[in-house]
Amino acid sequence: MNPKDDALDELVGYEVADRWGDDQDVHVHGVARLGETPSPFGGKRHPDPCALVIFGVTGDLAHRKLMPALYDLGCHGVLPFGTTIVGYGRQELRDDEFRALLQSSIDDHYGSESVDGSLCERILMTPRYVQGQFDDPSGYARLAAVLEDLDAAGTRGNRMFYLATPPSQFGVIVDQLGASGLARKGAFDGASAGDGPAAGWTRVVIEKPFGRDLATAQELNRTIAAAFDERQVYRIDHYLAKETAQNLLVLRFANGIFEPVWNRQFVDHVQITAAETLGVEHRGPYFEEAGALRDMIQPHLMQLFTLVAMEPPVSFDADAVREEKLKVLRAVRPMPPDRVERFAVRGQYVQGMVGGEEVRAYHGEDRVAPDSHTETYAALKLLVDSWRWQGVPFYLRTGKRLAERVTEIAIRFKRPPVTMFRDAAAGGGLAPNALVLRVQPDEGFSLRIESKMPGHGNHLQPVDMAYSYGTTLHELPFSAYETVLVDAMEGDMALFNRGDQVEQAWRIMEPVLRAWQTAPERGIPIYEAGSWGPEAADALIARDGHSWRRP
Ligand code: BG6
């Protein structure tokens, strides 16, 4: 029997889905029946059961993202029976305390009154906890013994190591997984690990940030390559798992009308925005080290950029897609180190009003240095030296404590060559056509076109042809972390970064990192919390005759 069919018979969500399918009041985010949960690109989700080993399980990421995502996977009916959570951490915890901790993450996220207790029973089953330092071989020996137990009990030798620790620990853990034999180099799918009953796959999932510059990313890649085969390595970028990001390739390559105009002849410029209203919350120490460029632009916005700018892949196979992404990253024109300020702007928020509430300056945030030069805003202009994009600027911006929370990609098209309607246009000028892909919130897309106002005379106004995901969804889609988890469990690498891609994205950032690091004495431009960023960012785009969208 196909082990996948076997696993399908045992999906945790089966009864729950059957029972909850008719009950609209229960807090479930779209319930799918057994085997009915579609994968984003067709097919069904049938992951193998596995031991999900979470390093850093007592940390913020596991608490806020991973546990709620696992619960949601249970709700969606795709978590296979036998899947067991194993925590590895420095804290002393008994298994029952560990279980209570996991439960509290789910309760905190959804409110204990709306959480389904019996589903939690099934998802959490009997989680195991291994106490150990990240660099202590004896901890990994204890982990190996627990995993062998679980293999016999139902995880079938499948192991997913999820590194949800501070980035400084990634290399240490990977080293130890290699040295202890737990990495099982080459076991990227069950078949490759041998024929015995406990054969199975071993995969490692690595959170961002992947390195803090090119050199550290290269070093981490070398460490990983010593322990694992690249086909076992899943470098996360949760932006790739967002619905609109996934839909971008479908929009481009499953429709005939966009590709012919997706080039320098028709596109004037592209703006990619990830604006947040939140500040750095309790993550001051992390953010002090990272800054907006490392935190958002190098990983997330560069991913959105590659999806817009890449050439059509020969197939939808993970490597075919990743190959095209790498090519476009390679085509990005290196920024001249002596003129970085023409291409990159940073800023830091000062006190202001966000959503009607007064918020403090970045300097005043918890565990942030009062004289910090860390940027909470960053904007870049990228040029791509390719036949398709020569001369088309791509502007990327992100910031904390901005006026609105919105992530979008806006493709601005060129104006018509002849402006015979100049006098009829609202405000005296024709608005350029724009295709706007809204990543969040209100996922969807719209096409802005000029239209005649009804009635006498020739008056024009811009209108939007819009599609909102909310109007056609029968169930809420998988959250980004659900997608990431289930894809890694299924061995689908399409939404994960390859080592060479990450390095290339760092290579593009290098001149900016160096310029900002070596010029702290010049100070950092400021912007008021609740605004759209520093004036220097407006100047960056205005030099080319454009302005930022106010979404
Ligand atoms: C994370 C960053 O990767 O992405 C955070 O570390 C940021 O600083 C977050 O707030 C944004 O993600 P999302 O999914 O809320 O847009």
XYZ file of C-alpha atoms and ligand atoms in Angstrom:
567
model
C 0.000 0.000 0.000
C 1.173 3.471 -0.747
C 2.327 4.886 2.585
C 0.613 8.151 1.674
C -2.757 6.375 1.406
C -2.004 4.736 4.668
C -1.323 8.080 6.292
C -4.448 9.478 4.739
C -6.554 6.918 6.534
C -5.194 8.137 9.785
C -5.485 11.882 9.469
C -6.124 13.465 12.807
C -8.731 15.870 11.541
C -11.079 13.277 10.101
C -13.748 12.954 12.712
C -13.311 16.515 13.770
C -13.774 17.754 10.251
C -16.845 15.631 9.778
C -18.341 16.899 12.949
C -17.298 20.515 12.515
C -18.171 20.775 8.883
C -21.781 21.614 9.742
C -21.121 23.709 12.783
C -20.500 27.280 11.779
C -20.291 28.553 15.333
C -17.250 26.647 16.348
C -14.011 28.544 16.014
C -12.431 26.835 13.050
C -10.676 28.521 10.198
C -12.205 26.680 7.336
C -12.669 23.020 7.947
C -11.776 20.503 5.312
C -12.868 16.919 5.309
C -10.500 14.049 5.069
C -8.334 14.345 2.008
C -10.183 17.387 0.731
C -7.702 20.055 1.667
C -6.267 21.234 -1.608
C -2.645 22.182 -1.966
C -2.145 25.736 -3.216
C -1.198 24.447 -6.651
C -3.586 21.557 -6.982
C -3.611 18.124 -5.472
C -4.309 17.290 -1.851
C -2.260 17.709 1.262
C -1.101 14.329 2.546
C 1.992 14.776 4.654
C 3.689 11.824 6.299
C 3.593 11.528 10.064
C 6.835 12.701 11.587
C 8.635 13.727 14.725
C 8.587 17.509 14.674
C 11.590 18.514 16.729
C 11.431 22.182 17.674
C 14.616 23.826 18.909
C 13.816 26.972 20.847
C 10.409 25.611 21.698
C 9.990 27.868 24.722
C 10.614 30.946 22.585
C 8.397 33.551 21.026
C 8.194 32.086 17.537
C 7.049 28.677 18.725
C 4.548 30.305 21.054
C 3.061 32.836 18.639
C 3.355 31.143 15.263
C 4.187 27.442 15.306
C 1.742 26.125 17.865
C -1.241 28.061 16.486
C -0.255 26.871 12.989
C -0.145 23.248 14.162
C -3.570 23.648 15.699
C -4.859 25.142 12.448
C -3.410 22.215 10.521
C -5.382 19.956 12.826
C -8.491 22.012 12.034
C -7.809 21.726 8.334
C -7.525 17.974 8.781
C -4.051 17.550 7.423
C -1.967 16.643 10.427
C -1.299 12.936 10.154
C -1.913 10.676 13.079
C 1.333 9.809 14.800
C 2.954 13.190 14.298
C 4.613 14.020 17.582
C 6.043 17.273 18.808
C 9.436 17.028 20.446
C 10.811 20.061 22.206
C 14.523 20.618 22.692
C 15.540 23.468 24.946
C 17.763 24.672 27.726
C 15.015 24.951 30.300
C 14.245 22.056 32.677
C 10.743 20.790 31.895
C 8.898 17.541 32.469
C 6.859 16.157 29.553
C 3.580 17.137 31.226
C 4.823 20.688 31.860
C 5.889 20.860 28.262
C 2.471 19.742 27.125
C 0.844 22.439 29.269
C 3.153 24.999 27.705
C 2.122 23.983 24.190
C -1.519 24.044 25.178
C -1.112 27.537 26.609
C 0.285 28.769 23.280
C -2.860 27.594 21.500
C -5.111 28.983 24.232
C -3.343 32.335 24.253
C -3.708 32.634 20.519
C -7.360 31.686 20.164
C -8.747 32.070 23.665
C -9.203 28.887 25.670
C -13.006 29.014 25.389
C -12.888 28.678 21.584
C -10.233 26.009 21.409
C -11.434 22.469 20.790
C -10.066 20.357 23.613
C -10.412 17.029 21.863
C -8.593 18.309 18.803
C -5.776 19.519 21.046
C -5.665 16.084 22.626
C -5.041 14.613 19.232
C -2.604 17.209 18.006
C -0.529 17.316 21.117
C -0.829 13.591 21.819
C 2.074 12.912 24.084
C 4.701 15.474 23.280
C 8.221 14.811 24.449
C 10.738 17.209 25.828
C 14.508 16.899 25.838
C 16.519 19.248 28.004
C 19.924 20.159 26.682
C 22.305 22.918 25.741
C 22.437 23.541 22.015
C 26.135 22.674 21.896
C 26.055 19.681 24.230
C 26.479 16.294 22.480
C 24.879 14.454 25.402
C 21.616 16.361 24.788
C 21.609 15.137 21.196
C 22.231 11.580 22.362
C 19.125 11.848 24.568
C 17.227 13.311 21.628
C 18.302 10.396 19.424
C 16.963 7.903 21.977
C 13.595 9.677 22.114
C 13.385 9.749 18.323
C 14.074 6.031 18.083
C 11.220 5.383 20.497
C 8.926 7.510 18.400
C 9.971 5.852 15.138
C 8.733 2.570 16.506
C 5.568 4.208 17.836
C 4.463 5.765 14.542
C 6.691 8.495 13.167
C 8.245 5.962 10.763
C 11.682 7.443 10.852
C 10.521 10.805 9.529
C 12.098 13.705 11.353
C 11.744 17.403 10.885
C 14.136 19.595 12.831
C 12.737 23.093 13.139
C 15.248 25.731 14.214
C 13.161 28.386 15.957
C 16.068 29.654 18.045
C 17.949 32.928 17.908
C 19.953 32.915 14.665
C 23.246 32.754 16.560
C 22.381 29.131 17.432
C 21.620 27.885 13.894
C 25.184 26.857 13.074
C 25.771 25.267 16.474
C 22.654 23.103 16.233
C 23.318 22.066 12.645
C 26.858 21.076 13.637
C 25.573 18.941 16.465
C 22.882 17.323 14.320
C 25.637 16.381 11.899
C 28.077 15.143 14.537
C 25.435 13.085 16.348
C 24.358 11.344 13.135
C 20.853 12.773 13.449
C 21.199 14.746 10.209
C 21.314 11.517 8.185
C 22.837 13.309 5.216
C 21.028 12.414 2.018
C 17.763 11.304 3.636
C 15.749 13.974 1.879
C 12.865 11.640 1.184
C 11.882 8.370 2.784
C 13.128 6.286 -0.094
C 16.659 7.599 0.024
C 17.306 6.519 3.579
C 17.208 2.773 3.013
C 14.520 0.092 3.051
C 14.061 -0.804 6.698
C 10.833 -0.044 8.494
C 12.427 2.863 10.335
C 13.821 4.402 7.154
C 12.361 7.806 6.593
C 13.237 11.347 5.749
C 15.141 13.922 7.761
C 14.670 17.613 7.002
C 15.830 20.770 8.648
C 13.782 23.959 8.624
C 15.705 27.151 9.248
C 14.134 30.429 10.203
C 15.269 33.833 9.103
C 17.428 35.835 9.372
C 19.791 33.579 7.473
C 23.095 35.260 8.312
C 23.548 38.976 8.924
C 25.573 39.687 5.793
C 27.083 37.829 2.863
C 30.018 36.378 4.805
C 27.930 34.984 7.673
C 25.325 33.571 5.266
C 28.101 31.829 3.327
C 29.555 30.443 6.520
C 26.167 29.122 7.638
C 25.622 27.551 4.223
C 28.991 25.792 4.532
C 28.100 24.471 7.986
C 24.767 23.213 6.692
C 26.325 21.600 3.635
C 28.711 19.648 5.858
C 25.809 18.066 7.744
C 22.915 17.959 5.280
C 22.230 17.481 1.616
C 20.717 20.682 0.122
C 17.535 18.707 -0.632
C 17.039 18.308 3.125
C 17.256 22.037 3.827
C 14.183 24.277 4.052
C 15.096 27.957 4.499
C 11.958 29.744 5.458
C 10.587 32.946 4.141
C 7.034 33.122 5.342
C 6.236 35.863 2.802
C 6.492 33.303 0.044
C 3.753 31.331 1.719
C 1.320 34.238 1.677
C -1.601 33.702 -0.680
C -0.991 36.717 -2.912
C 2.684 35.935 -3.211
C 1.782 32.448 -4.378
C -0.848 33.860 -6.689
C 1.612 36.154 -8.386
C 3.073 33.389 -10.509
C -0.388 32.136 -11.358
C -1.463 35.622 -12.336
C 1.591 36.063 -14.517
C 1.865 32.670 -16.114
C -1.663 31.278 -16.169
C -3.051 34.320 -17.980
C -2.219 35.410 -21.490
C -2.775 39.124 -21.025
C -0.130 40.121 -18.498
C 3.138 38.713 -19.824
C 3.093 40.711 -23.095
C 3.071 43.976 -21.114
C 5.284 42.773 -18.261
C 8.456 44.468 -19.476
C 10.312 47.718 -20.054
C 8.157 48.670 -23.037
C 5.026 48.978 -20.936
C 6.054 49.104 -17.283
C 7.202 52.461 -15.994
C 8.313 51.329 -12.544
C 7.393 48.951 -9.742
C 6.784 49.776 -6.079
C 6.879 47.084 -3.417
C 5.716 48.198 0.006
C 5.558 46.423 3.356
C 4.299 49.004 5.818
C 3.597 48.119 9.425
C 1.854 50.096 12.126
C 3.467 48.023 14.857
C 6.702 49.096 16.438
C 9.368 46.645 17.559
C 7.222 45.457 20.462
C 9.238 43.308 22.857
C 11.862 42.493 20.212
C 14.135 45.452 20.896
C 17.382 43.465 21.281
C 16.740 41.488 18.096
C 15.808 44.571 16.140
C 18.801 46.514 17.382
C 20.976 43.854 15.756
C 18.893 43.492 12.630
C 17.296 46.749 11.489
C 14.692 47.011 8.746
C 17.031 46.123 5.890
C 18.002 42.760 7.355
C 14.653 42.088 8.957
C 12.338 42.801 6.032
C 14.052 43.828 2.814
C 16.780 41.213 2.389
C 14.416 38.331 3.072
C 10.788 39.219 2.394
C 10.766 42.110 -0.047
C 13.504 40.600 -2.170
C 11.307 37.512 -2.506
C 8.385 39.571 -3.710
C 10.740 41.369 -6.059
C 11.974 38.109 -7.601
C 8.414 36.897 -8.142
C 7.625 40.064 -10.090
C 10.869 40.247 -12.020
C 11.786 36.623 -12.785
C 11.451 35.036 -16.214
C 8.908 32.253 -16.744
C 10.326 29.007 -15.366
C 10.328 25.935 -17.611
C 8.047 24.163 -15.144
C 6.601 24.676 -11.728
C 9.172 22.351 -10.238
C 10.865 23.871 -7.154
C 14.286 24.009 -8.734
C 13.066 25.428 -12.021
C 11.422 28.284 -10.128
C 14.395 28.825 -7.851
C 16.748 28.879 -10.809
C 14.823 31.758 -12.386
C 14.740 33.649 -9.107
C 18.475 33.317 -8.789
C 18.973 34.611 -12.317
C 17.046 37.800 -11.689
C 18.892 38.397 -8.425
C 22.131 38.044 -10.360
C 20.893 40.612 -12.869
C 20.402 43.303 -10.220
C 22.906 46.069 -10.855
C 25.371 46.365 -7.953
C 25.021 49.664 -6.124
C 28.074 51.887 -6.461
C 29.612 51.997 -2.957
C 30.348 55.723 -3.244
C 26.782 56.618 -4.241
C 24.698 54.377 -2.039
C 22.573 57.320 -0.870
C 21.166 57.602 -4.413
C 19.791 54.081 -4.065
C 19.075 53.512 -0.388
C 17.450 55.504 2.392
C 16.967 54.653 6.023
C 15.014 56.212 8.832
C 14.008 55.798 12.439
C 10.670 56.691 13.991
C 10.216 59.296 16.636
C 7.175 59.792 18.805
C 3.872 60.220 16.972
C 0.278 59.063 16.607
C -0.583 55.669 15.159
C -4.223 54.640 14.845
C -5.276 57.505 17.107
C -2.853 56.588 19.863
C 0.307 58.295 20.883
C 3.306 55.998 20.576
C 6.850 56.480 21.780
C 9.985 56.899 19.723
C 12.131 53.906 18.787
C 14.735 55.263 21.201
C 12.302 54.837 24.031
C 11.383 51.226 23.232
C 12.197 48.479 25.670
C 15.887 47.455 25.571
C 16.791 49.817 22.729
C 19.874 52.021 23.062
C 18.907 55.691 23.543
C 21.445 56.675 20.883
C 20.687 53.775 18.534
C 21.327 54.216 14.814
C 19.289 51.189 13.855
C 16.928 51.832 10.986
C 13.242 51.098 11.449
C 12.549 52.210 7.881
C 14.421 51.335 4.705
C 13.807 52.088 1.045
C 15.850 50.867 -1.923
C 15.910 51.473 -5.626
C 16.981 48.448 -7.654
C 17.830 48.332 -11.331
C 17.838 45.089 -13.250
C 20.224 44.670 -16.137
C 18.166 42.396 -18.318
C 16.428 42.681 -21.671
C 13.079 42.645 -19.926
C 13.750 45.274 -17.282
C 16.472 47.592 -18.539
C 15.647 51.103 -17.322
C 12.691 50.119 -15.120
C 13.333 51.014 -11.477
C 12.030 48.785 -8.699
C 11.426 50.674 -5.456
C 11.215 48.656 -2.250
C 10.259 50.155 1.100
C 9.381 48.929 4.550
C 8.945 50.528 7.917
C 7.647 50.115 11.421
C 5.127 52.550 12.864
C 3.951 53.809 9.497
C 0.528 55.240 8.765
C -1.071 51.954 7.730
C -0.458 48.255 7.742
C -0.281 47.280 4.119
C 1.853 45.041 1.953
C 1.428 45.451 -1.770
C 3.121 45.299 -5.127
C 2.194 48.053 -7.553
C 3.134 47.788 -11.219
C 2.842 51.269 -12.717
C 2.422 51.267 -16.470
C 3.556 53.930 -18.888
C 1.164 56.670 -19.899
C -0.467 56.591 -23.325
C 1.820 58.082 -25.964
C -0.707 60.721 -26.978
C -2.754 62.559 -24.358
C -5.815 63.727 -26.248
C -7.900 63.584 -23.058
C -5.626 65.834 -21.042
C -8.314 68.450 -20.426
C -10.950 65.886 -19.525
C -8.976 64.091 -16.832
C -9.796 64.564 -13.169
C -7.217 66.845 -11.557
C -5.886 67.838 -14.958
C -3.735 64.749 -15.609
C -4.285 61.158 -16.617
C -3.533 58.716 -13.840
C -1.140 56.021 -15.043
C -2.541 52.494 -15.159
C -1.485 50.440 -12.196
C -1.866 46.794 -11.352
C -1.830 46.506 -7.569
C -1.404 43.159 -5.895
C -2.475 43.417 -2.297
C -0.560 40.917 -0.155
C -2.225 41.984 3.089
C -4.662 42.909 4.486
C -7.666 42.461 2.134
C -5.782 40.150 -0.189
C -6.624 40.610 -3.839
C -5.666 42.730 -6.793
C -6.931 45.674 -8.766
C -6.255 47.292 -12.092
C -6.549 51.066 -12.224
C -7.783 52.428 -15.521
C -9.170 55.725 -16.785
C -12.870 55.712 -17.550
C -15.442 58.170 -18.831
C -17.724 59.509 -16.146
C -21.331 58.769 -17.004
C -23.321 61.674 -18.348
C -22.913 64.579 -20.646
C -19.471 65.709 -21.734
C -16.154 63.975 -21.707
C -14.992 63.775 -18.133
C -12.558 61.093 -17.109
C -11.874 59.505 -13.777
C -9.699 56.625 -12.664
C -11.601 53.484 -11.622
C -10.447 50.150 -10.242
C -11.261 46.743 -11.628
C -10.834 44.842 -8.423
C -10.865 41.297 -7.157
C -10.804 40.536 -3.477
C -10.007 37.054 -2.217
C -12.577 37.429 0.519
C -15.401 37.369 -2.011
C -14.648 33.914 -3.356
C -13.253 32.120 -0.349
C -15.390 29.333 0.993
C -12.911 28.681 3.719
C -10.027 30.650 5.052
C -6.797 29.672 3.364
C -3.839 28.215 5.154
C -1.879 30.758 7.131
C 1.697 31.328 6.002
C 3.101 29.186 8.828
C 0.633 26.378 8.176
C 1.761 26.336 4.564
C 5.397 26.347 5.542
C 4.943 23.436 7.954
C 2.872 21.265 5.695
C 5.059 21.919 2.648
C 8.164 20.907 4.570
C 6.388 17.788 5.847
C 5.461 16.926 2.270
C 8.931 17.630 0.922
C 7.729 20.440 -1.324
C 10.593 22.918 -1.577
C 9.003 25.439 -3.939
C 8.389 28.050 -1.255
C 11.781 27.707 0.425
C 15.009 29.443 -0.357
C 18.029 27.755 -1.809
C 21.406 28.624 -0.310
C 22.660 30.404 -3.433
C 19.558 32.614 -3.593
C 20.016 33.814 -0.035
C 23.658 34.623 -0.692
C 22.795 36.541 -3.830
C 20.215 38.627 -1.980
C 22.874 39.467 0.622
C 25.318 40.379 -2.119
C 22.873 43.049 -3.299
C 22.573 44.430 0.247
C 26.318 44.530 0.935
C 27.073 48.093 -0.264
C 24.137 49.437 1.743
C 25.094 47.555 4.885
C 28.643 48.807 4.609
C 27.639 52.402 3.936
C 25.221 52.489 6.854
C 27.651 50.802 9.183
C 30.513 53.143 8.420
C 28.579 56.399 8.601
C 26.829 56.370 11.972
C 28.183 59.746 12.890
C 26.076 61.342 10.170
C 23.020 60.386 12.152
C 19.928 58.757 10.859
C 16.964 60.513 9.216
C 13.889 60.470 11.389
C 10.191 60.186 10.655
C 7.215 60.716 12.834
C 5.417 57.566 13.929
C 2.172 57.384 11.965
C 3.667 59.058 8.875
C 4.805 57.435 5.637
C 8.518 57.562 6.412
C 11.397 60.029 6.171
C 11.521 62.847 3.651
C 14.682 61.368 2.194
C 12.612 58.432 0.944
C 10.304 60.794 -0.941
C 13.360 62.457 -2.419
C 14.782 59.083 -3.513
C 11.807 58.363 -5.740
C 11.111 62.000 -6.686
C 14.545 62.220 -8.332
C 13.165 59.851 -10.980
C 9.968 61.866 -11.376
C 7.807 59.460 -9.353
C 6.126 59.468 -5.968
C 5.279 56.750 -3.495
C 1.782 55.417 -3.502
C -0.327 56.216 -0.457
C -2.190 52.915 -0.279
C 9.073 39.111 10.351
C 9.845 40.276 10.879
O 9.884 38.288 9.561
O 8.004 39.596 9.565
C 8.960 41.205 11.673
O 10.889 39.800 11.709
C 7.768 41.616 10.848
O 9.671 42.340 12.112
C 7.093 40.406 10.279
O 6.887 42.331 11.686
C 5.998 40.802 9.330
O 5.310 39.664 8.956
P 3.793 39.752 8.570
O 3.447 38.375 8.145
O 3.058 40.204 9.798
O 3.717 40.753 7.480
